[in-house]
Amino acid sequence: MTPEYVLQHFEETEALLEGHFLLSSGLHSPKYLQCALALQYPKDAEKFGKAIAEHFVDAEIDTVASPAIGGLVIGYAVAASLNKRFLWTERQNGEMTLRRGFTLKAGEKILVVEDVITTGGSTRECIAALESNGGEVVAAASIIDRSNGAADVGVPRVALVSLDVPTYTEEQCPMCFHGDKPIKPGSRR
Ligand SMILES: [Zn+2]
């Protein structure tokens, strides 16, 4: 699967919007990404899952795991393609934990899958939660890498596409400078 194919699908499903956006962080950006929209149809999720799984067909992996909620759909799709167990970590009182009775064997080899990696923070937290439960995380993957390769999660990592998503404060925003007003994603354009 080519990066162009991924981006075209994201644009067609409005998972990737171009314009002038006010992000929930308060920063402005010419791009807005909402991965969930690209994965609404199981056939699409399956395709992306297979494309990620192809990187790991020869890897020694027992289990696929994702940080909830963002990683659930794509993580499940990758696990289905590799025919491996799937589980997830989730936040409890702000801390990423393994809940719901999920347990790991000592040394269980795990692939961590996310929809988007931005700073790698949630992937790193997911890895830490899995390792504190005895797992051994051997690799990580995402559909989109918003860090343009910069995010370090401590294990080898692959992404289907790297994307540069610049963000600006209102004062620095070149679109605001030209008198354009940002919109909040989700409000109707
Ligand atoms: Zn702006």
PDB file of C-alpha atoms and ligand atoms in Angstrom:
ATOM      1  CA  MET A   1       0.000   0.000   0.000  1.00  0.00           C
ATOM      2  CA  THR A   2       1.532   3.314  -1.085  1.00  0.00           C
ATOM      3  CA  PRO A   3       1.544   6.461   1.058  1.00  0.00           C
ATOM      4  CA  GLU A   4      -0.399   8.144  -1.780  1.00  0.00           C
ATOM      5  CA  TYR A   5      -3.161   5.541  -1.497  1.00  0.00           C
ATOM      6  CA  VAL A   6      -3.402   6.092   2.266  1.00  0.00           C
ATOM      7  CA  LEU A   7      -3.570   9.872   1.913  1.00  0.00           C
ATOM      8  CA  GLN A   8      -6.151   9.692  -0.868  1.00  0.00           C
ATOM      9  CA  HIS A   9      -8.360   7.438   1.258  1.00  0.00           C
ATOM     10  CA  PHE A  10      -7.999   9.774   4.233  1.00  0.00           C
ATOM     11  CA  GLU A  11      -8.975  12.760   2.075  1.00  0.00           C
ATOM     12  CA  GLU A  12     -11.952  10.956   0.526  1.00  0.00           C
ATOM     13  CA  THR A  13     -13.318   9.978   3.941  1.00  0.00           C
ATOM     14  CA  GLU A  14     -12.602  13.482   5.331  1.00  0.00           C
ATOM     15  CA  ALA A  15     -10.280  11.899   7.883  1.00  0.00           C
ATOM     16  CA  LEU A  16      -7.717  14.398   6.603  1.00  0.00           C
ATOM     17  CA  LEU A  17      -8.922  17.941   6.043  1.00  0.00           C
ATOM     18  CA  GLU A  18      -7.003  20.862   4.593  1.00  0.00           C
ATOM     19  CA  GLY A  19      -7.840  24.407   5.626  1.00  0.00           C
ATOM     20  CA  HIS A  20      -7.293  26.455   8.759  1.00  0.00           C
ATOM     21  CA  PHE A  21      -8.153  24.687  11.970  1.00  0.00           C
ATOM     22  CA  LEU A  22      -8.291  25.511  15.648  1.00  0.00           C
ATOM     23  CA  LEU A  23      -7.160  22.298  17.354  1.00  0.00           C
ATOM     24  CA  SER A  24      -8.288  21.190  20.810  1.00  0.00           C
ATOM     25  CA  SER A  25      -4.767  22.075  22.008  1.00  0.00           C
ATOM     26  CA  GLY A  26      -5.519  25.711  21.109  1.00  0.00           C
ATOM     27  CA  LEU A  27      -2.953  25.645  18.285  1.00  0.00           C
ATOM     28  CA  HIS A  28      -3.750  26.419  14.644  1.00  0.00           C
ATOM     29  CA  SER A  29      -2.966  24.056  11.769  1.00  0.00           C
ATOM     30  CA  PRO A  30      -3.537  23.850   7.998  1.00  0.00           C
ATOM     31  CA  LYS A  31      -4.375  20.147   8.391  1.00  0.00           C
ATOM     32  CA  TYR A  32      -6.741  18.201  10.586  1.00  0.00           C
ATOM     33  CA  LEU A  33      -6.590  14.464  11.102  1.00  0.00           C
ATOM     34  CA  GLN A  34      -9.395  12.261  12.432  1.00  0.00           C
ATOM     35  CA  CYS A  35      -8.364   8.663  11.802  1.00  0.00           C
ATOM     36  CA  ALA A  36     -11.627   7.154  13.015  1.00  0.00           C
ATOM     37  CA  LEU A  37     -13.338   8.473   9.867  1.00  0.00           C
ATOM     38  CA  ALA A  38     -10.953   6.525   7.631  1.00  0.00           C
ATOM     39  CA  LEU A  39     -11.769   3.262   9.426  1.00  0.00           C
ATOM     40  CA  GLN A  40     -15.575   3.409   9.545  1.00  0.00           C
ATOM     41  CA  TYR A  41     -15.996   0.616   7.032  1.00  0.00           C
ATOM     42  CA  PRO A  42     -14.613  -2.748   8.172  1.00  0.00           C
ATOM     43  CA  LYS A  43     -13.339  -3.473   4.654  1.00  0.00           C
ATOM     44  CA  ASP A  44     -11.175  -0.332   4.824  1.00  0.00           C
ATOM     45  CA  ALA A  45      -9.922  -1.152   8.329  1.00  0.00           C
ATOM     46  CA  GLU A  46      -9.128  -4.656   7.095  1.00  0.00           C
ATOM     47  CA  LYS A  47      -7.069  -3.259   4.182  1.00  0.00           C
ATOM     48  CA  PHE A  48      -5.013  -0.992   6.429  1.00  0.00           C
ATOM     49  CA  GLY A  49      -4.624  -3.784   8.985  1.00  0.00           C
ATOM     50  CA  LYS A  50      -3.297  -6.101   6.284  1.00  0.00           C
ATOM     51  CA  ALA A  51      -0.899  -3.436   5.012  1.00  0.00           C
ATOM     52  CA  ILE A  52       0.592  -3.022   8.506  1.00  0.00           C
ATOM     53  CA  ALA A  53       0.579  -6.783   9.134  1.00  0.00           C
ATOM     54  CA  GLU A  54       2.627  -7.364   5.960  1.00  0.00           C
ATOM     55  CA  HIS A  55       5.589  -5.722   7.705  1.00  0.00           C
ATOM     56  CA  PHE A  56       5.452  -8.357  10.457  1.00  0.00           C
ATOM     57  CA  VAL A  57       4.601 -11.658   8.744  1.00  0.00           C
ATOM     58  CA  ASP A  58       8.105 -12.967   9.419  1.00  0.00           C
ATOM     59  CA  ALA A  59       8.458 -11.380  12.870  1.00  0.00           C
ATOM     60  CA  GLU A  60       8.115 -13.437  16.013  1.00  0.00           C
ATOM     61  CA  ILE A  61       4.948 -11.954  17.519  1.00  0.00           C
ATOM     62  CA  ASP A  62       2.524 -13.601  19.947  1.00  0.00           C
ATOM     63  CA  THR A  63       0.111 -10.754  20.499  1.00  0.00           C
ATOM     64  CA  VAL A  64      -1.004  -7.404  19.115  1.00  0.00           C
ATOM     65  CA  ALA A  65      -1.864  -4.646  21.591  1.00  0.00           C
ATOM     66  CA  SER A  66      -3.133  -1.071  21.257  1.00  0.00           C
ATOM     67  CA  PRO A  67      -3.737   1.909  23.492  1.00  0.00           C
ATOM     68  CA  ALA A  68      -7.495   2.601  23.711  1.00  0.00           C
ATOM     69  CA  ILE A  69      -9.401   4.237  22.134  1.00  0.00           C
ATOM     70  CA  GLY A  70      -7.483   5.405  19.080  1.00  0.00           C
ATOM     71  CA  GLY A  71      -5.697   2.136  18.402  1.00  0.00           C
ATOM     72  CA  LEU A  72      -8.588  -0.285  18.877  1.00  0.00           C
ATOM     73  CA  VAL A  73      -9.959  -0.596  15.348  1.00  0.00           C
ATOM     74  CA  ILE A  74      -6.634  -0.724  13.527  1.00  0.00           C
ATOM     75  CA  GLY A  75      -5.016  -2.915  16.208  1.00  0.00           C
ATOM     76  CA  TYR A  76      -7.834  -5.426  15.927  1.00  0.00           C
ATOM     77  CA  ALA A  77      -7.498  -5.399  12.130  1.00  0.00           C
ATOM     78  CA  VAL A  78      -3.743  -6.047  12.313  1.00  0.00           C
ATOM     79  CA  ALA A  79      -4.272  -8.891  14.810  1.00  0.00           C
ATOM     80  CA  ALA A  80      -6.954 -10.417  12.584  1.00  0.00           C
ATOM     81  CA  SER A  81      -4.623 -10.316   9.593  1.00  0.00           C
ATOM     82  CA  LEU A  82      -1.749 -11.917  11.552  1.00  0.00           C
ATOM     83  CA  ASN A  83      -4.192 -14.311  13.270  1.00  0.00           C
ATOM     84  CA  LYS A  84      -2.878 -13.287  16.704  1.00  0.00           C
ATOM     85  CA  ARG A  85      -4.451 -12.421  20.013  1.00  0.00           C
ATOM     86  CA  PHE A  86      -5.521  -8.792  20.460  1.00  0.00           C
ATOM     87  CA  LEU A  87      -5.765  -6.826  23.693  1.00  0.00           C
ATOM     88  CA  TRP A  88      -5.539  -3.214  24.744  1.00  0.00           C
ATOM     89  CA  THR A  89      -4.371  -0.882  27.443  1.00  0.00           C
ATOM     90  CA  GLU A  90      -6.508   1.999  28.687  1.00  0.00           C
ATOM     91  CA  ARG A  91      -6.296   4.923  31.041  1.00  0.00           C
ATOM     92  CA  GLN A  92      -7.473   4.584  34.607  1.00  0.00           C
ATOM     93  CA  ASN A  93      -7.178   7.780  36.639  1.00  0.00           C
ATOM     94  CA  GLY A  94      -4.884   9.086  33.924  1.00  0.00           C
ATOM     95  CA  GLU A  95      -2.513   6.133  33.999  1.00  0.00           C
ATOM     96  CA  MET A  96      -2.235   3.614  31.131  1.00  0.00           C
ATOM     97  CA  THR A  97      -3.023   0.157  32.498  1.00  0.00           C
ATOM     98  CA  LEU A  98      -3.886  -3.375  31.452  1.00  0.00           C
ATOM     99  CA  ARG A  99      -7.424  -4.098  32.690  1.00  0.00           C
ATOM    100  CA  ARG A 100     -10.412  -6.334  31.906  1.00  0.00           C
ATOM    101  CA  GLY A 101      -8.648  -9.469  33.057  1.00  0.00           C
ATOM    102  CA  PHE A 102      -6.060  -9.353  30.278  1.00  0.00           C
ATOM    103  CA  THR A 103      -2.858 -11.113  31.355  1.00  0.00           C
ATOM    104  CA  LEU A 104       0.485 -11.650  29.654  1.00  0.00           C
ATOM    105  CA  LYS A 105       2.901 -14.548  29.852  1.00  0.00           C
ATOM    106  CA  ALA A 106       6.450 -13.656  30.866  1.00  0.00           C
ATOM    107  CA  GLY A 107       8.326 -12.684  27.735  1.00  0.00           C
ATOM    108  CA  GLU A 108       5.226 -12.685  25.519  1.00  0.00           C
ATOM    109  CA  LYS A 109       6.244 -10.927  22.289  1.00  0.00           C
ATOM    110  CA  ILE A 110       3.987  -7.999  21.478  1.00  0.00           C
ATOM    111  CA  LEU A 111       3.441  -5.659  18.537  1.00  0.00           C
ATOM    112  CA  VAL A 112       1.903  -2.317  19.587  1.00  0.00           C
ATOM    113  CA  VAL A 113      -0.386  -0.702  17.002  1.00  0.00           C
ATOM    114  CA  GLU A 114      -1.743   2.861  16.972  1.00  0.00           C
ATOM    115  CA  ASP A 115      -3.801   4.793  14.445  1.00  0.00           C
ATOM    116  CA  VAL A 116      -1.594   7.902  14.568  1.00  0.00           C
ATOM    117  CA  ILE A 117       1.726   8.519  16.237  1.00  0.00           C
ATOM    118  CA  THR A 118       2.204  12.182  17.056  1.00  0.00           C
ATOM    119  CA  THR A 119       4.822  12.405  19.789  1.00  0.00           C
ATOM    120  CA  GLY A 120       4.774   8.686  20.530  1.00  0.00           C
ATOM    121  CA  GLY A 121       3.549   9.395  24.060  1.00  0.00           C
ATOM    122  CA  SER A 122       0.574   7.043  24.176  1.00  0.00           C
ATOM    123  CA  THR A 123       2.552   4.286  22.436  1.00  0.00           C
ATOM    124  CA  ARG A 124       5.345   4.632  25.004  1.00  0.00           C
ATOM    125  CA  GLU A 125       2.796   4.531  27.847  1.00  0.00           C
ATOM    126  CA  CYS A 126       1.164   1.459  26.309  1.00  0.00           C
ATOM    127  CA  ILE A 127       4.578  -0.238  26.012  1.00  0.00           C
ATOM    128  CA  ALA A 128       5.395   0.564  29.647  1.00  0.00           C
ATOM    129  CA  ALA A 129       2.060  -0.889  30.833  1.00  0.00           C
ATOM    130  CA  LEU A 130       2.601  -4.085  28.834  1.00  0.00           C
ATOM    131  CA  GLU A 131       6.174  -4.513  30.020  1.00  0.00           C
ATOM    132  CA  SER A 132       5.230  -3.966  33.655  1.00  0.00           C
ATOM    133  CA  ASN A 133       2.854  -6.921  33.144  1.00  0.00           C
ATOM    134  CA  GLY A 134       5.640  -9.169  31.855  1.00  0.00           C
ATOM    135  CA  GLY A 135       5.298  -8.596  28.100  1.00  0.00           C
ATOM    136  CA  GLU A 136       8.157  -7.927  25.747  1.00  0.00           C
ATOM    137  CA  VAL A 137       7.265  -5.296  23.146  1.00  0.00           C
ATOM    138  CA  VAL A 138       9.256  -6.026  19.995  1.00  0.00           C
ATOM    139  CA  ALA A 139       7.894  -3.405  17.576  1.00  0.00           C
ATOM    140  CA  ALA A 140       5.352  -0.648  17.062  1.00  0.00           C
ATOM    141  CA  ALA A 141       3.320   0.465  14.060  1.00  0.00           C
ATOM    142  CA  SER A 142       0.807   3.093  13.018  1.00  0.00           C
ATOM    143  CA  ILE A 143      -1.134   4.067   9.923  1.00  0.00           C
ATOM    144  CA  ILE A 144       0.115   7.638  10.128  1.00  0.00           C
ATOM    145  CA  ASP A 145       3.295   9.061  11.555  1.00  0.00           C
ATOM    146  CA  ARG A 146       2.673  12.704  12.294  1.00  0.00           C
ATOM    147  CA  SER A 147       6.160  13.154  13.711  1.00  0.00           C
ATOM    148  CA  ASN A 148       7.769  12.654  10.283  1.00  0.00           C
ATOM    149  CA  GLY A 149       9.958   9.912  11.707  1.00  0.00           C
ATOM    150  CA  ALA A 150      11.022  11.836  14.821  1.00  0.00           C
ATOM    151  CA  ALA A 151       8.989  10.010  17.499  1.00  0.00           C
ATOM    152  CA  ASP A 152      11.139   7.512  19.405  1.00  0.00           C
ATOM    153  CA  VAL A 153       9.156   4.802  21.182  1.00  0.00           C
ATOM    154  CA  GLY A 154      12.170   2.677  22.141  1.00  0.00           C
ATOM    155  CA  VAL A 155      11.432  -0.186  19.722  1.00  0.00           C
ATOM    156  CA  PRO A 156      11.559  -0.448  15.897  1.00  0.00           C
ATOM    157  CA  ARG A 157       8.581   1.311  14.379  1.00  0.00           C
ATOM    158  CA  VAL A 158       6.826   1.375  11.005  1.00  0.00           C
ATOM    159  CA  ALA A 159       4.120   3.645   9.566  1.00  0.00           C
ATOM    160  CA  LEU A 160       2.182   3.457   6.300  1.00  0.00           C
ATOM    161  CA  VAL A 161       2.652   7.171   5.734  1.00  0.00           C
ATOM    162  CA  SER A 162       4.634  10.009   7.248  1.00  0.00           C
ATOM    163  CA  LEU A 163       2.839  13.302   7.439  1.00  0.00           C
ATOM    164  CA  ASP A 164       4.071  16.737   8.340  1.00  0.00           C
ATOM    165  CA  VAL A 165       1.318  18.563  10.219  1.00  0.00           C
ATOM    166  CA  PRO A 166       2.592  22.007  11.191  1.00  0.00           C
ATOM    167  CA  THR A 167       0.978  23.745  14.156  1.00  0.00           C
ATOM    168  CA  TYR A 168       1.172  27.389  15.157  1.00  0.00           C
ATOM    169  CA  THR A 169       0.138  29.608  18.005  1.00  0.00           C
ATOM    170  CA  GLU A 170      -2.420  32.229  16.971  1.00  0.00           C
ATOM    171  CA  GLU A 171       0.311  34.898  17.000  1.00  0.00           C
ATOM    172  CA  GLN A 172       2.582  32.841  14.710  1.00  0.00           C
ATOM    173  CA  CYS A 173      -0.171  31.506  12.434  1.00  0.00           C
ATOM    174  CA  PRO A 174       0.467  32.517   8.776  1.00  0.00           C
ATOM    175  CA  MET A 175      -3.204  31.949   7.900  1.00  0.00           C
ATOM    176  CA  CYS A 176      -4.377  34.279  10.679  1.00  0.00           C
ATOM    177  CA  PHE A 177      -1.738  36.757   9.498  1.00  0.00           C
ATOM    178  CA  HIS A 178      -3.518  36.834   6.132  1.00  0.00           C
ATOM    179  CA  GLY A 179      -6.806  37.594   7.864  1.00  0.00           C
ATOM    180  CA  ASP A 180      -8.335  34.113   7.622  1.00  0.00           C
ATOM    181  CA  LYS A 181     -10.386  32.834  10.561  1.00  0.00           C
ATOM    182  CA  PRO A 182      -9.784  29.269  11.842  1.00  0.00           C
ATOM    183  CA  ILE A 183     -12.624  26.786  12.206  1.00  0.00           C
ATOM    184  CA  LYS A 184     -13.063  24.134  14.855  1.00  0.00           C
ATOM    185  CA  PRO A 185     -12.972  20.681  13.260  1.00  0.00           C
ATOM    186  CA  GLY A 186     -16.307  18.949  13.656  1.00  0.00           C
ATOM    187  CA  SER A 187     -18.280  22.160  13.311  1.00  0.00           C
ATOM    188  CA  ARG A 188     -19.834  22.175   9.862  1.00  0.00           C
ATOM    189  CA  ARG A 189     -17.765  23.848   7.172  1.00  0.00           C
TER     190      ARG A 189
HETATM  191 ZN    ZN B   1      -4.652  30.666  12.485  1.00  0.00          ZN
END
